[in-house]
Amino acid sequence: MAAASNFYSIVAGVGAGTGRSVAIKFAQTYPVALLARNPANYESIVKEINAAGGKAIGISTDVSSESSMKNAFAEIQKEFKGKNLAAAVYNVGGKFVRKPFLELSLEEYEAGYEANGKGFFLFAQAVLPGLLSSVPTSPHPPSLIITGATASLRGGANMSSFASGKFALRATGQSLAREFGPQGVHVAHAIIDGVIDIPRTKDWPVNGGVEGGKISADAIADSYWYLHTQPRSHFTQELDVRPYVEKF
Amino acid sequence: MAAASNFYSIVAGVGAGTGRSVAIKFAQTYPVALLARNPANYESIVKEINAAGGKAIGISTDVSSESSMKNAFAEIQKEFKGKNLAAAVYNVGGKFVRKPFLELSLEEYEAGYEANGKGFFLFAQAVLPGLLSSVPTSPHPPSLIITGATASLRGGANMSSFASGKFALRATGQSLAREFGPQGVHVAHAIIDGVIDIPRTKDWPVNGGVEGGKISADAIADSYWYLHTQPRSHFTQELDVRPYVEKF
Amino acid sequence: MAAASNFYSIVAGVGAGTGRSVAIKFAQTYPVALLARNPANYESIVKEINAAGGKAIGISTDVSSESSMKNAFAEIQKEFKGKNLAAAVYNVGGKFVRKPFLELSLEEYEAGYEANGKGFFLFAQAVLPGLLSSVPTSPHPPSLIITGATASLRGGANMSSFASGKFALRATGQSLAREFGPQGVHVAHAIIDGVIDIPRTKDWPVNGGVEGGKISADAIADSYWYLHTQPRSHFTQELDVRPYVEKF
Amino acid sequence: MAAASNFYSIVAGVGAGTGRSVAIKFAQTYPVALLARNPANYESIVKEINAAGGKAIGISTDVSSESSMKNAFAEIQKEFKGKNLAAAVYNVGGKFVRKPFLELSLEEYEAGYEANGKGFFLFAQAVLPGLLSSVPTSPHPPSLIITGATASLRGGANMSSFASGKFALRATGQSLAREFGPQGVHVAHAIIDGVIDIPRTKDWPVNGGVEGGKISADAIADSYWYLHTQPRSHFTQELDVRPYVEKF
């Protein structure tokens, strides 16, 4: 754990799965700010990191609210004054709605975009100036890493809410990769194609319940760290991950 | 022109280009309702169709407003009482914003989604019940045809607003194709990859100004009609179109 | 049927399905040369077209043999002396091998490429000079239309032979579209995603045996004719087709 | 370097770039067999690895020749008797032909497939039994890693030879991923989208000659090692890599 780094990192969308593993992974090198709507989602992680000699703060944030995001980033700037931003991870799932199209309310349909379109826009605008200013000094290229899903590539029946949000997220991520890559910021998009192995999915009968049939959140964290440490002569924009037994 | 059909059609997003050509094409077989925010965008087309012995109405509509859409479809239902819906075309471009990401306001970013995400959601929810009920009787499979763009497949630098909207539109279109295709409704998505040859683009120096270097709006209308007339044993979900000289 | 046109067409890969329907469709406008390895595959079609007042010839050809192709095109040139080539369709399926990878012989693996890589190369080299020389005079842009499959986009388990051939075919088709499109030749690729409704598949339990659950070969022919008649300001490079009930 | 491992690795397609870096990277953990047509391509690498305390052998091999491959694998089996295969990398570029389609000889067109279709088929059939038998014991999931290119996804003008080979390679790789993934073998495909920084490309004016404008071969080797060490609950099938300044 590395409380004393000159750099820090931010993870938006923290809970018991990918966000937790990513936070702990990045906290080994950088102090980390964790954003989640519900403090219960980050409190134990913040404790865990700080207890292990790292540095973490948690901020209750609604990523799709301009004012909430403004407050969160003001707090981050205060807490990490004098440090530069090395990595930002957008791992917001949002409300997952799966139902027949004609039964969707507008609010349900928009939930996908709120979390993955609007929320990512606000997050990216907040972190990119910091990432850009770290380009000359950061040990690894400053990185903006985005969590996608199967639905980033495919709109399925009853999936228009989630898929429209994830497609919008991918579109924006690609746009940023093409705009900010040449400026030295690494924008990468990971397509998480499978169920993540977390407490909530413990009893889900995924892939016949076989060992390794759900994605290890720690392995996702390793992949995000690997992406972050790629040199700028070798940026990955997109990669997929799935369990070895997953149909695709 | 066919004022007396038992079926009717709707075109959302009408102006001097694709919308006009599509309206005139479909009006040869079905009465048609034209939606555009600005009446100036449909008035001359409505006159042209009615003068030629067809039947058209225009309704000033903001597709991203629930109440405006509710009013529009109430008027359509009144005007075409007793007729069934054979085809609906979503051709809304929306406000096209192209600027560096950090200069975008939230409102500008969201303009893409407003037109192509939210607007299409409202449109699709309004037309699908009518299309479904026409399945047993419609001369061709009832069709929902969607206008996409280069940015439906690729997020370019400075293009996050438009691309996120067009990606969301494609995601929703795919979801609907997979949900409503098996129920007999044809949902098709056209990727219009190039500049359309309309008065506004007359002097644009596209593809060296060569003849045929801009896409004929009438040819797009022909392709939409071709899509509409495909039998249900042979549905195209997606096709691209571009001028012969277009780089891609 | 049009025996007297100044233009002619060629269809490679003729049998009871797509090839037959395409031949009959194009023969309504152009004399047509049909290529198939086995004369039984074209003889009845040739008779049918000629009896209906059209003009067709059949040539026993192995598309993956340089000498066989040379002979075939010499004969075509002799038969259609003075006419120009308006359309060429490559509809060769080849030997379909589906088995576990470690059980494939090299010959079986290569069957996919022989038919769809090498065969298409020989065909395209033979037809492109004729198509190019028709650009100024042809009523529609001279067209090279290619039959792809689900496996053009996706390599499935046990499918490496067929998929590698269809991927190679798509790669070559794209290369030609980008090289010859700007010269006025329309190169289009159709992804036929489903089982075609032909005598051989009559009893296949596809999509629950529902009416329209297999693709109409006549509808494919209509789509190829539609592609051929697109103006050069509006070329489709790729479209998919599938039955309304097909999972995708 | 690790001469004493119970496992070994194979790299096909070794020269001054990716192959060399990959060989040296994997040799830190496993003895490695290097295949190249020209011994000059591997001799110095073999010396370098052995001098550093690792274990490497080189075998002059034509990957598209059945008999040459049979000889090579017999020699590998003899040399690494008692060891199990942990990783196999297919990095064969083949003869790169870029010329107008109508100027290509059949042999030139087929060069792409020979190297990337047929050659990979022979390689994969030779290594998969060994990879499968290592599943229960290998420290990381046994891996088959494939080098793709920009042309794996896009057929460009004048590129039909190379693109048809790289498309076929990707098709076969996907087929194998879907067949052997569930059996525990990790099949991964890397799209190398840019010029690699090797002696031969030293003076190429790529991306304005900017530092980092060509891909570091060592970074590719790191990515292949990262892919190899992914746990089976988290397999990446495909990732892209390119310099930060590369247009895409």
Coordinates of C-alpha atoms in Angstrom, one line a residue, chain A:
Chain A
M1 CA 0.0 0.0 0.0
A2 CA 1.2 3.5 -0.9
A3 CA -0.2 6.3 1.1
A4 CA 2.7 8.6 0.2
S5 CA 2.6 8.7 -3.6
N6 CA 2.5 12.0 -5.4
F7 CA -0.3 10.6 -7.5
Y8 CA -3.7 9.4 -6.7
S9 CA -6.5 7.5 -8.4
I10 CA -10.3 7.5 -8.5
V11 CA -12.8 4.7 -8.8
A12 CA -16.4 5.5 -9.5
G13 CA -18.9 2.7 -8.9
V14 CA -17.6 0.8 -6.0
G15 CA -19.4 -2.2 -4.4
A16 CA -18.6 -5.7 -3.4
G17 CA -17.2 -6.7 -6.9
T18 CA -15.0 -5.2 -9.5
G19 CA -15.0 -1.8 -7.8
R20 CA -13.6 -3.2 -4.5
S21 CA -10.9 -5.3 -6.2
V22 CA -9.9 -2.4 -8.5
A23 CA -9.7 0.0 -5.5
I24 CA -7.5 -2.4 -3.5
K25 CA -5.3 -3.1 -6.5
F26 CA -4.7 0.6 -7.4
A27 CA -4.3 1.5 -3.7
Q28 CA -1.2 -0.6 -3.6
T29 CA 0.4 2.2 -5.6
Y30 CA -1.8 5.3 -5.3
P31 CA -4.1 6.8 -2.8
V32 CA -7.6 6.3 -4.0
A33 CA -11.0 8.1 -3.9
L34 CA -14.0 5.9 -4.1
L35 CA -17.4 7.1 -5.3
A36 CA -20.6 5.3 -4.7
R37 CA -24.1 6.5 -4.1
N38 CA -24.5 4.4 -0.9
P39 CA -21.7 4.8 1.7
A40 CA -22.3 1.2 2.7
N41 CA -20.7 0.3 -0.7
Y42 CA -17.3 1.9 0.1
E43 CA -17.0 2.1 3.9
S44 CA -15.6 -1.3 4.5
I45 CA -13.2 -0.9 1.5
V46 CA -12.0 2.4 2.8
K47 CA -11.3 0.9 6.2
E48 CA -9.6 -2.1 4.7
I49 CA -7.2 0.0 2.6
N50 CA -6.4 2.4 5.3
A51 CA -5.9 -0.4 7.8
A52 CA -3.4 -2.0 5.4
G53 CA -1.3 1.2 5.3
G54 CA -2.8 2.6 2.2
K55 CA -4.9 5.7 1.8
A56 CA -8.5 5.8 0.7
I57 CA -11.4 8.1 1.0
G58 CA -15.0 7.5 0.1
I59 CA -17.5 10.0 -1.1
S60 CA -21.2 9.5 -1.4
T61 CA -21.9 10.6 -5.0
D62 CA -24.6 10.4 -7.6
V63 CA -22.6 10.3 -10.8
S64 CA -25.5 11.4 -12.9
S65 CA -26.0 14.6 -10.8
E66 CA -24.0 17.6 -11.8
S67 CA -24.1 19.1 -8.3
S68 CA -23.2 15.9 -6.6
M69 CA -20.3 15.3 -8.9
K70 CA -19.1 18.9 -8.4
N71 CA -19.1 18.4 -4.6
A72 CA -17.3 15.1 -4.9
F73 CA -14.5 16.5 -7.0
A74 CA -14.2 19.5 -4.8
E75 CA -13.7 17.1 -1.9
I76 CA -11.2 15.0 -3.9
Q77 CA -9.2 18.1 -4.8
K78 CA -9.1 19.1 -1.2
E79 CA -8.1 15.7 0.1
F80 CA -5.4 15.1 -2.5
K81 CA -4.1 18.6 -2.8
G82 CA -0.7 18.6 -4.3
K83 CA -1.1 15.2 -5.8
N84 CA -1.7 14.5 -9.5
L85 CA -4.3 12.1 -11.0
A86 CA -2.7 8.9 -12.4
A87 CA -5.8 6.8 -13.0
A88 CA -9.5 7.0 -13.1
V89 CA -11.8 4.0 -13.4
Y90 CA -15.5 4.3 -14.4
N91 CA -17.2 1.2 -13.1
V92 CA -20.7 2.3 -12.7
G93 CA -23.3 -0.3 -13.4
G94 CA -26.5 1.7 -12.8
K95 CA -29.9 0.3 -12.4
F96 CA -30.2 -2.9 -14.5
V97 CA -33.7 -3.1 -16.1
R98 CA -34.6 -6.1 -18.2
K99 CA -38.2 -6.1 -19.4
P100 CA -40.3 -6.2 -22.5
F101 CA -40.0 -2.9 -24.3
L102 CA -43.6 -1.9 -24.2
E103 CA -43.6 -2.3 -20.4
L104 CA -40.7 0.1 -19.9
S105 CA -41.4 3.5 -18.4
L106 CA -39.3 6.3 -19.9
E107 CA -37.6 6.5 -16.5
E108 CA -36.6 2.9 -16.7
Y109 CA -35.4 3.2 -20.2
E110 CA -33.3 6.3 -19.3
A111 CA -31.7 4.6 -16.3
G112 CA -29.2 3.0 -18.7
Y113 CA -28.1 6.3 -20.2
E114 CA -28.2 8.1 -16.8
A115 CA -25.6 5.8 -15.4
N116 CA -23.5 5.1 -18.5
G117 CA -24.0 8.1 -20.7
K118 CA -24.6 11.2 -18.6
G119 CA -22.7 9.9 -15.6
F120 CA -19.7 9.0 -17.6
F121 CA -19.8 12.4 -19.4
L122 CA -19.7 14.2 -16.0
F123 CA -16.9 11.8 -14.7
A124 CA -14.8 12.2 -17.8
Q125 CA -15.0 15.9 -17.8
A126 CA -14.0 16.0 -14.2
V127 CA -11.0 13.7 -14.5
L128 CA -9.5 14.5 -17.9
P129 CA -7.9 17.8 -17.0
G130 CA -6.1 16.1 -14.1
L131 CA -5.1 13.2 -16.3
L132 CA -3.8 15.5 -19.0
S133 CA -1.7 17.5 -16.5
S134 CA -0.1 14.3 -15.3
V135 CA 1.1 13.2 -18.7
P136 CA 4.6 14.6 -18.3
T137 CA 5.2 13.2 -14.8
S138 CA 3.1 10.1 -14.3
P139 CA 5.1 6.8 -13.9
H140 CA 2.6 5.2 -16.3
P141 CA 0.5 7.0 -18.9
P142 CA -2.5 8.5 -17.1
S143 CA -5.4 6.2 -17.7
L144 CA -9.2 6.4 -18.0
I145 CA -10.5 2.8 -17.8
I146 CA -14.1 2.0 -18.5
T147 CA -16.2 -1.0 -17.6
G148 CA -18.3 -2.3 -20.4
A149 CA -20.4 -5.4 -20.7
T150 CA -21.8 -7.9 -23.2
A151 CA -24.5 -5.3 -23.9
S152 CA -21.8 -2.9 -25.1
L153 CA -21.7 -4.8 -28.3
R154 CA -25.1 -6.3 -28.6
G155 CA -28.7 -5.1 -28.0
G156 CA -30.7 -8.1 -26.9
A157 CA -34.4 -8.6 -26.5
N158 CA -35.7 -6.8 -23.4
M159 CA -32.3 -5.1 -23.0
S160 CA -32.8 -1.7 -24.6
S161 CA -32.3 0.2 -21.3
F162 CA -29.0 -1.3 -20.4
A163 CA -27.7 -1.7 -23.9
S164 CA -28.4 1.9 -24.9
G165 CA -26.5 3.1 -21.9
K166 CA -23.5 0.7 -22.5
F167 CA -23.4 1.5 -26.3
A168 CA -23.4 5.3 -25.4
L169 CA -20.6 4.7 -22.9
R170 CA -18.5 2.8 -25.5
A171 CA -19.2 5.5 -28.1
T172 CA -18.0 8.2 -25.7
G173 CA -15.0 6.1 -24.7
Q174 CA -13.9 5.6 -28.3
S175 CA -14.3 9.3 -28.9
L176 CA -12.1 10.1 -26.0
A177 CA -9.5 7.5 -26.9
R178 CA -9.2 9.2 -30.3
E179 CA -9.1 12.7 -28.9
F180 CA -7.0 12.2 -25.8
G181 CA -4.8 9.3 -26.8
P182 CA -2.6 11.5 -29.0
Q183 CA -2.3 13.8 -26.0
G184 CA -0.9 10.9 -23.9
V185 CA -3.9 9.8 -21.9
H186 CA -4.8 6.1 -22.2
V187 CA -8.5 5.5 -22.6
A188 CA -9.4 1.8 -22.4
H189 CA -12.7 -0.1 -22.5
A190 CA -13.1 -3.6 -21.1
I191 CA -16.0 -5.7 -22.2
I192 CA -16.9 -7.9 -19.2
D193 CA -18.8 -10.7 -20.8
G194 CA -20.1 -12.9 -18.0
V195 CA -21.3 -12.9 -14.4
I196 CA -18.8 -11.6 -11.8
D197 CA -18.1 -13.8 -8.8
I198 CA -19.3 -11.7 -5.9
P199 CA -21.3 -12.4 -2.8
R200 CA -24.6 -11.4 -4.5
T201 CA -24.1 -13.9 -7.4
K202 CA -22.8 -16.7 -5.1
D203 CA -25.8 -18.9 -5.7
W204 CA -26.5 -18.0 -9.3
P205 CA -26.4 -21.2 -11.3
V206 CA -24.0 -19.8 -13.9
N207 CA -22.2 -22.1 -16.3
G208 CA -23.4 -25.1 -14.4
G209 CA -21.9 -23.8 -11.2
V210 CA -18.5 -25.0 -12.4
E211 CA -15.4 -23.5 -10.7
G212 CA -14.2 -20.5 -12.7
G213 CA -17.5 -20.2 -14.4
K214 CA -17.9 -16.7 -13.0
I215 CA -15.4 -13.9 -13.5
S216 CA -12.9 -13.2 -10.7
A217 CA -13.2 -9.6 -9.7
D218 CA -9.5 -9.7 -8.7
A219 CA -8.6 -10.8 -12.2
I220 CA -10.5 -7.8 -13.6
A221 CA -8.5 -5.6 -11.3
D222 CA -5.3 -7.2 -12.5
S223 CA -6.4 -6.5 -16.1
Y224 CA -7.1 -2.8 -15.3
W225 CA -3.8 -2.5 -13.7
Y226 CA -2.1 -4.1 -16.7
L227 CA -3.9 -1.7 -18.9
H228 CA -2.8 1.2 -16.8
T229 CA 0.9 0.1 -17.0
Q230 CA 1.0 -0.3 -20.7
P231 CA 3.5 2.2 -22.3
R232 CA 2.2 4.7 -24.7
S233 CA 3.8 3.0 -27.6
H234 CA 1.3 0.2 -26.9
F235 CA -2.1 1.2 -25.9
T236 CA -5.0 -1.3 -25.8
Q237 CA -8.3 0.4 -26.5
E238 CA -10.5 -2.5 -26.1
L239 CA -10.3 -6.0 -24.7
D240 CA -12.9 -8.6 -23.7
V241 CA -12.9 -11.0 -20.7
R242 CA -15.1 -13.9 -20.0
P243 CA -14.9 -17.3 -18.1
Y244 CA -13.4 -20.1 -20.0
V245 CA -16.8 -21.9 -20.1
E246 CA -18.8 -18.9 -21.2
K247 CA -20.7 -19.2 -24.5
F248 CA -20.0 -16.4 -26.8

